[in-house]
GROMACS .gro file of C-alpha atoms in nm:
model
  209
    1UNK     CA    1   0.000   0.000   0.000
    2UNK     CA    2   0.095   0.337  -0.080
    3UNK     CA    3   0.253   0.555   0.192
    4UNK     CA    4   0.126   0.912   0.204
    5UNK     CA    5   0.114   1.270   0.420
    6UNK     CA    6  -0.203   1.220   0.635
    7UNK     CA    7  -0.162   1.565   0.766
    8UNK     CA    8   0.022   1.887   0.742
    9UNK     CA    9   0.018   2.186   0.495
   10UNK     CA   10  -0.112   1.940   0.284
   11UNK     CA   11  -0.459   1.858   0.420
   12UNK     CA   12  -0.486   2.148   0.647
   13UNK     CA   13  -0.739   2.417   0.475
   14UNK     CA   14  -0.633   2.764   0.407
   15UNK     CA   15  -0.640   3.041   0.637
   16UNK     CA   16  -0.873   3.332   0.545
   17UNK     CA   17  -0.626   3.575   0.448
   18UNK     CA   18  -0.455   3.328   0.218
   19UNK     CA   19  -0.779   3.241   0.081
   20UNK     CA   20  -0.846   3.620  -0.010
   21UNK     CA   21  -0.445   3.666  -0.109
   22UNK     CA   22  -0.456   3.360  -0.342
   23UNK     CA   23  -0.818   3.494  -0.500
   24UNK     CA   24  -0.707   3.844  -0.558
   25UNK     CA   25  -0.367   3.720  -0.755
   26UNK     CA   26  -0.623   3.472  -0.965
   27UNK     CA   27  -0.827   3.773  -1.097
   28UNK     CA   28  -0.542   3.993  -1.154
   29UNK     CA   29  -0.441   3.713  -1.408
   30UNK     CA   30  -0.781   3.709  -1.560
   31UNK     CA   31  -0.912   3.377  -1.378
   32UNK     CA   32  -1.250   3.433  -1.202
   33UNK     CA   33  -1.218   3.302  -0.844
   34UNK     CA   34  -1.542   3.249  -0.611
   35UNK     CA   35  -1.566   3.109  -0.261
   36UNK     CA   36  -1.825   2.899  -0.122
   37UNK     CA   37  -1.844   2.723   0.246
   38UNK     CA   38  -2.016   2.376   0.105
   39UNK     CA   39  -1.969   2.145  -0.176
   40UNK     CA   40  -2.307   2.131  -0.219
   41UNK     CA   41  -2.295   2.538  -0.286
   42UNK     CA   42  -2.025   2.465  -0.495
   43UNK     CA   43  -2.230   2.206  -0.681
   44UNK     CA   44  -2.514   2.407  -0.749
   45UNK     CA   45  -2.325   2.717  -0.864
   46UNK     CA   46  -2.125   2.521  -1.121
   47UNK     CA   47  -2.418   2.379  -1.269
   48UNK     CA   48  -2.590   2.709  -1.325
   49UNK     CA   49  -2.245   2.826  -1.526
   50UNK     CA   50  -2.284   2.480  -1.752
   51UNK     CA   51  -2.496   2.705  -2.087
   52UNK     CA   52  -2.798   2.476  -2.185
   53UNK     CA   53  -2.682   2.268  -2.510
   54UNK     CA   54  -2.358   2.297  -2.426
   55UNK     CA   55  -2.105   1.970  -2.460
   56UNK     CA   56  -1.951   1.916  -2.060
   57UNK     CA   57  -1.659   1.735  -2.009
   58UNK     CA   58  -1.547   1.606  -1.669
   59UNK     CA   59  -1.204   1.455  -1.644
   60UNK     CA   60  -1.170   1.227  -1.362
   61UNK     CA   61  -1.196   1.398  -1.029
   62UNK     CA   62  -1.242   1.268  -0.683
   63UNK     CA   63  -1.365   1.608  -0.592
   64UNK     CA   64  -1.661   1.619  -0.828
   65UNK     CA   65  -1.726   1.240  -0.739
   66UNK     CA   66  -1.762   1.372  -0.386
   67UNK     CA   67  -1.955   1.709  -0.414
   68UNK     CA   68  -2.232   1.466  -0.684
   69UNK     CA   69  -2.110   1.648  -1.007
   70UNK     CA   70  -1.990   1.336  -1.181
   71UNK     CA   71  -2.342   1.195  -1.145
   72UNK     CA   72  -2.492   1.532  -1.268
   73UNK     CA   73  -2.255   1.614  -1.578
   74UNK     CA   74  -2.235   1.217  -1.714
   75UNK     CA   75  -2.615   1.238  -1.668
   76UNK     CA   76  -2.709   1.586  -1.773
   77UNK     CA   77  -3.052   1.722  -1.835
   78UNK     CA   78  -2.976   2.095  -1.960
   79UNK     CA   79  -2.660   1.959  -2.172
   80UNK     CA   80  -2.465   1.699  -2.327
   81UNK     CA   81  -2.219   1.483  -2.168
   82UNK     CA   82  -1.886   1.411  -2.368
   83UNK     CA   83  -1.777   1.187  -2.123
   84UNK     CA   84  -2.095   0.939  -2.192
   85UNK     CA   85  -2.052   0.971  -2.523
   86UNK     CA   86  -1.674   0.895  -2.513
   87UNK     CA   87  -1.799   0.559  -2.341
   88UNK     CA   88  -2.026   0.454  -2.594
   89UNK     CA   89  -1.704   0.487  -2.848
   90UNK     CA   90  -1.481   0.162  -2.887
   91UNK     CA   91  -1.151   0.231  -2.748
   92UNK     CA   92  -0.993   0.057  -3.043
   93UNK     CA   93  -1.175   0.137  -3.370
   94UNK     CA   94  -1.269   0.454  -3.203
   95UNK     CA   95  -0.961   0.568  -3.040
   96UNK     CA   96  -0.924   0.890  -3.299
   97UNK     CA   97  -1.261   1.037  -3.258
   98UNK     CA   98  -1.207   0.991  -2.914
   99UNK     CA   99  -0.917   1.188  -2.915
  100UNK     CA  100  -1.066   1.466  -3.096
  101UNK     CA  101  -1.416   1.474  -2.932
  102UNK     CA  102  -1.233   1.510  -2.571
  103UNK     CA  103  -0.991   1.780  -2.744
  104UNK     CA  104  -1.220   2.080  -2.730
  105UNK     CA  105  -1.540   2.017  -2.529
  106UNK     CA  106  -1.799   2.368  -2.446
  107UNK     CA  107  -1.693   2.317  -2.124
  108UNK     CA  108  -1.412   2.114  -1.901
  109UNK     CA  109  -1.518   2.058  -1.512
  110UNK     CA  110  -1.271   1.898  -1.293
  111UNK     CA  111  -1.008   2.020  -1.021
  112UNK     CA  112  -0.626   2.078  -1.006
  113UNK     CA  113  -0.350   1.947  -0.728
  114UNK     CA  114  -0.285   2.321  -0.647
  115UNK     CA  115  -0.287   2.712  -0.640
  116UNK     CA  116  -0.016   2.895  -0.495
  117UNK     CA  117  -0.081   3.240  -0.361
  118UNK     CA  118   0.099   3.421  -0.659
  119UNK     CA  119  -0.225   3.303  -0.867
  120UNK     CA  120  -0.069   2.992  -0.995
  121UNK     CA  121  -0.264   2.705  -1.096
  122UNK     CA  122  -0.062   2.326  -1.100
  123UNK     CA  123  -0.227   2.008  -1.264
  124UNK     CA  124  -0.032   1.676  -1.264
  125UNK     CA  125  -0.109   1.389  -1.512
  126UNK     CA  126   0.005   0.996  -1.587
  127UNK     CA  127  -0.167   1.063  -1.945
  128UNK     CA  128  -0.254   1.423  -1.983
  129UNK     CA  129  -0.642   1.407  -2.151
  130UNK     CA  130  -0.760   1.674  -1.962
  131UNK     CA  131  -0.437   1.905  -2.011
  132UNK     CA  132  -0.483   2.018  -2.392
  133UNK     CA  133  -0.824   2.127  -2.274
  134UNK     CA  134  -0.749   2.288  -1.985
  135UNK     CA  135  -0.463   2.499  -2.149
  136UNK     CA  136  -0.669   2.596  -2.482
  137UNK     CA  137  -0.887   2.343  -2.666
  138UNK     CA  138  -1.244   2.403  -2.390
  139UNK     CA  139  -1.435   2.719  -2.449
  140UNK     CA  140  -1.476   2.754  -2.069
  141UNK     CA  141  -1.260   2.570  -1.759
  142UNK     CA  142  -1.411   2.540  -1.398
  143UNK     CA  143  -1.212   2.407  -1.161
  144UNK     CA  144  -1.352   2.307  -0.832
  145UNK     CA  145  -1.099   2.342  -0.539
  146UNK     CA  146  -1.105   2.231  -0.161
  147UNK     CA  147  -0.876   2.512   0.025
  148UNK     CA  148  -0.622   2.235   0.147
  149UNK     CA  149  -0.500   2.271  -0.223
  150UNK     CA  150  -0.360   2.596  -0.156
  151UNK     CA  151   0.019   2.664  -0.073
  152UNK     CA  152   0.261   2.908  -0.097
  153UNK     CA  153   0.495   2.834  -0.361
  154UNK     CA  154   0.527   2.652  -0.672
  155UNK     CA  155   0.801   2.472  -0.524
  156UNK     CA  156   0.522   2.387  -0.230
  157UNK     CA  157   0.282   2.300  -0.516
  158UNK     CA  158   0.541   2.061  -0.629
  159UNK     CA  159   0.582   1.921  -0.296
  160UNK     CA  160   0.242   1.880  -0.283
  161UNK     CA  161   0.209   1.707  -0.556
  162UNK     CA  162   0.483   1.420  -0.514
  163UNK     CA  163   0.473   1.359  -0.205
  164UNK     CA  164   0.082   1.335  -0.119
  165UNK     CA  165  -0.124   1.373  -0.443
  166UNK     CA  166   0.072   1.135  -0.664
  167UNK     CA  167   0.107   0.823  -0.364
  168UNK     CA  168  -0.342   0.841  -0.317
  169UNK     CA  169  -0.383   0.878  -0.728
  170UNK     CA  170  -0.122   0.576  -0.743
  171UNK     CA  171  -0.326   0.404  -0.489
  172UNK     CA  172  -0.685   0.436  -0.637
  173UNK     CA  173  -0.519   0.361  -0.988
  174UNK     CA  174  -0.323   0.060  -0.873
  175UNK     CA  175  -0.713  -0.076  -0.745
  176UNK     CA  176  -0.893   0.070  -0.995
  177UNK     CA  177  -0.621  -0.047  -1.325
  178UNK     CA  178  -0.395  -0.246  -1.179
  179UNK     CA  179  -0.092   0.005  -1.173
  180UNK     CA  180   0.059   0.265  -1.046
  181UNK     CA  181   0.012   0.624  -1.182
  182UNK     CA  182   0.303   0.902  -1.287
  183UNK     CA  183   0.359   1.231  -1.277
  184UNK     CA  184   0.399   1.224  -1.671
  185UNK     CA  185   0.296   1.565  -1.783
  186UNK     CA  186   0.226   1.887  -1.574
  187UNK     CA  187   0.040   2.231  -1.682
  188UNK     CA  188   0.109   2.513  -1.480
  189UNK     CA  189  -0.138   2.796  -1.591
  190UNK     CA  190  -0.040   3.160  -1.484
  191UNK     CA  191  -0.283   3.348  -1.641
  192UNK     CA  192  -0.540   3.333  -1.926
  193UNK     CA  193  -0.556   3.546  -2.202
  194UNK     CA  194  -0.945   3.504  -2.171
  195UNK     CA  195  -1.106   3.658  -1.884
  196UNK     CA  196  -1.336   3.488  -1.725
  197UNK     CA  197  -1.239   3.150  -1.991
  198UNK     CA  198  -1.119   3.021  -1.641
  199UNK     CA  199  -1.277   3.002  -1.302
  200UNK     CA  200  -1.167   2.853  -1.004
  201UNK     CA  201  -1.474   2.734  -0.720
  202UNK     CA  202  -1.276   2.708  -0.395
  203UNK     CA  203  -1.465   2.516  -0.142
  204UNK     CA  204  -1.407   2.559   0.268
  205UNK     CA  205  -1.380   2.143   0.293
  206UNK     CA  206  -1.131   1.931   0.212
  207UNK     CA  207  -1.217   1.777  -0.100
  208UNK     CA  208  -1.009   1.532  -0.347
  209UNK     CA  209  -0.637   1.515  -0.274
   0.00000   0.00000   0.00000
């Protein structure tokens, strides 16, 4: 099994004034940044920014497992799910429309392994699907956050993300696939040339890892 941080900086959630320090340096990069107490608010808000008819992509999250907005994007009402569709595809025969049908979704849900007060947003990846997105291919990114995700540094971020993101990923993906996963690819997004392309839910609970 998998040894991990069960504690520190790196499941401790952020202090108020590095909440409002890290929100205030997303903005000034052109990344919308709101702050909610509950998942559940979270949940509810980031459904109302999904536009009716519009293809949603989730990439795999265990903070939108947890809050109940894999169940609501993969089985929309309002929109379409690219992720259900994806599933219906053959992995195989399919594999290029696959690719391109993830490529450039409406809209990309999921969350990142961390923000670092200077406004800096770090996502890790073993295979790097939801990357190309992320950085350029969605119209719109929302990324739901749990405050424990925040640190100082990118050299914290880092930190964070070897030594207690990457062991619990490995561990769900050595149950889930039978192996281990890998830091493989990494996007660190410092600003978008988009405003309001991006926006970042932080959530007052510990959500995801």
């Amino acid at each position: 099994m998998a040894t991990f941080v069960s504690h520190s900086e790196f499941t401790q959630l952020a202090s108020e004034e590095q909440i409002a320090k890290t929100v205030q340096a997303l903005e000034a990069h052109g990344i919308r940044a709101v702050v909610f107490e509950s998942g559940e608010e979270a949940r509810s808000y980031v459904l109302d920014l999904i536009p009716s008819g519009a293809d949603a992509y989730n990439s795999p999250s265990r903070t939108l497992e947890l809050i109940g907005l894999t169940e609501d994007i993969e089985h929309p009402t309002r929109f379409q799910s690219v992720r259900a569709r994806l599933l219906s595809l053959d992995r195989v025969t399919q594999r290029t429309e696959m690719r391109k049908l993830g490529a450039s979704p409406d809209v990309l849900v999921g969350s990142v392994h961390a923000i670092t007060e200077q406004g800096e947003i770090m996502v890790a990846s073993a295979v790097g699907s939801q990357l190309g997105p992320a950085a350029s291919g969605a119209g719109m990114v929302i990324w739901v956050v749990g405050t424990q995700k925040l640190v100082r540094t990118l050299e914290d971020g880092l930190r964070r993300i070897r030594e207690h993101s990457l062991p619990l990923e490995s561990e769900r993906t050595q149950r889930v696939y039978g192996q281990a996963s890998a830091i493989n690819k990494l996007l660190i997004v410092n600003g978008e040339a988009y405003p309001g392309r991006i926006t970042i839910v932080l959530v007052k609970q510990q959500l995801g890892f």
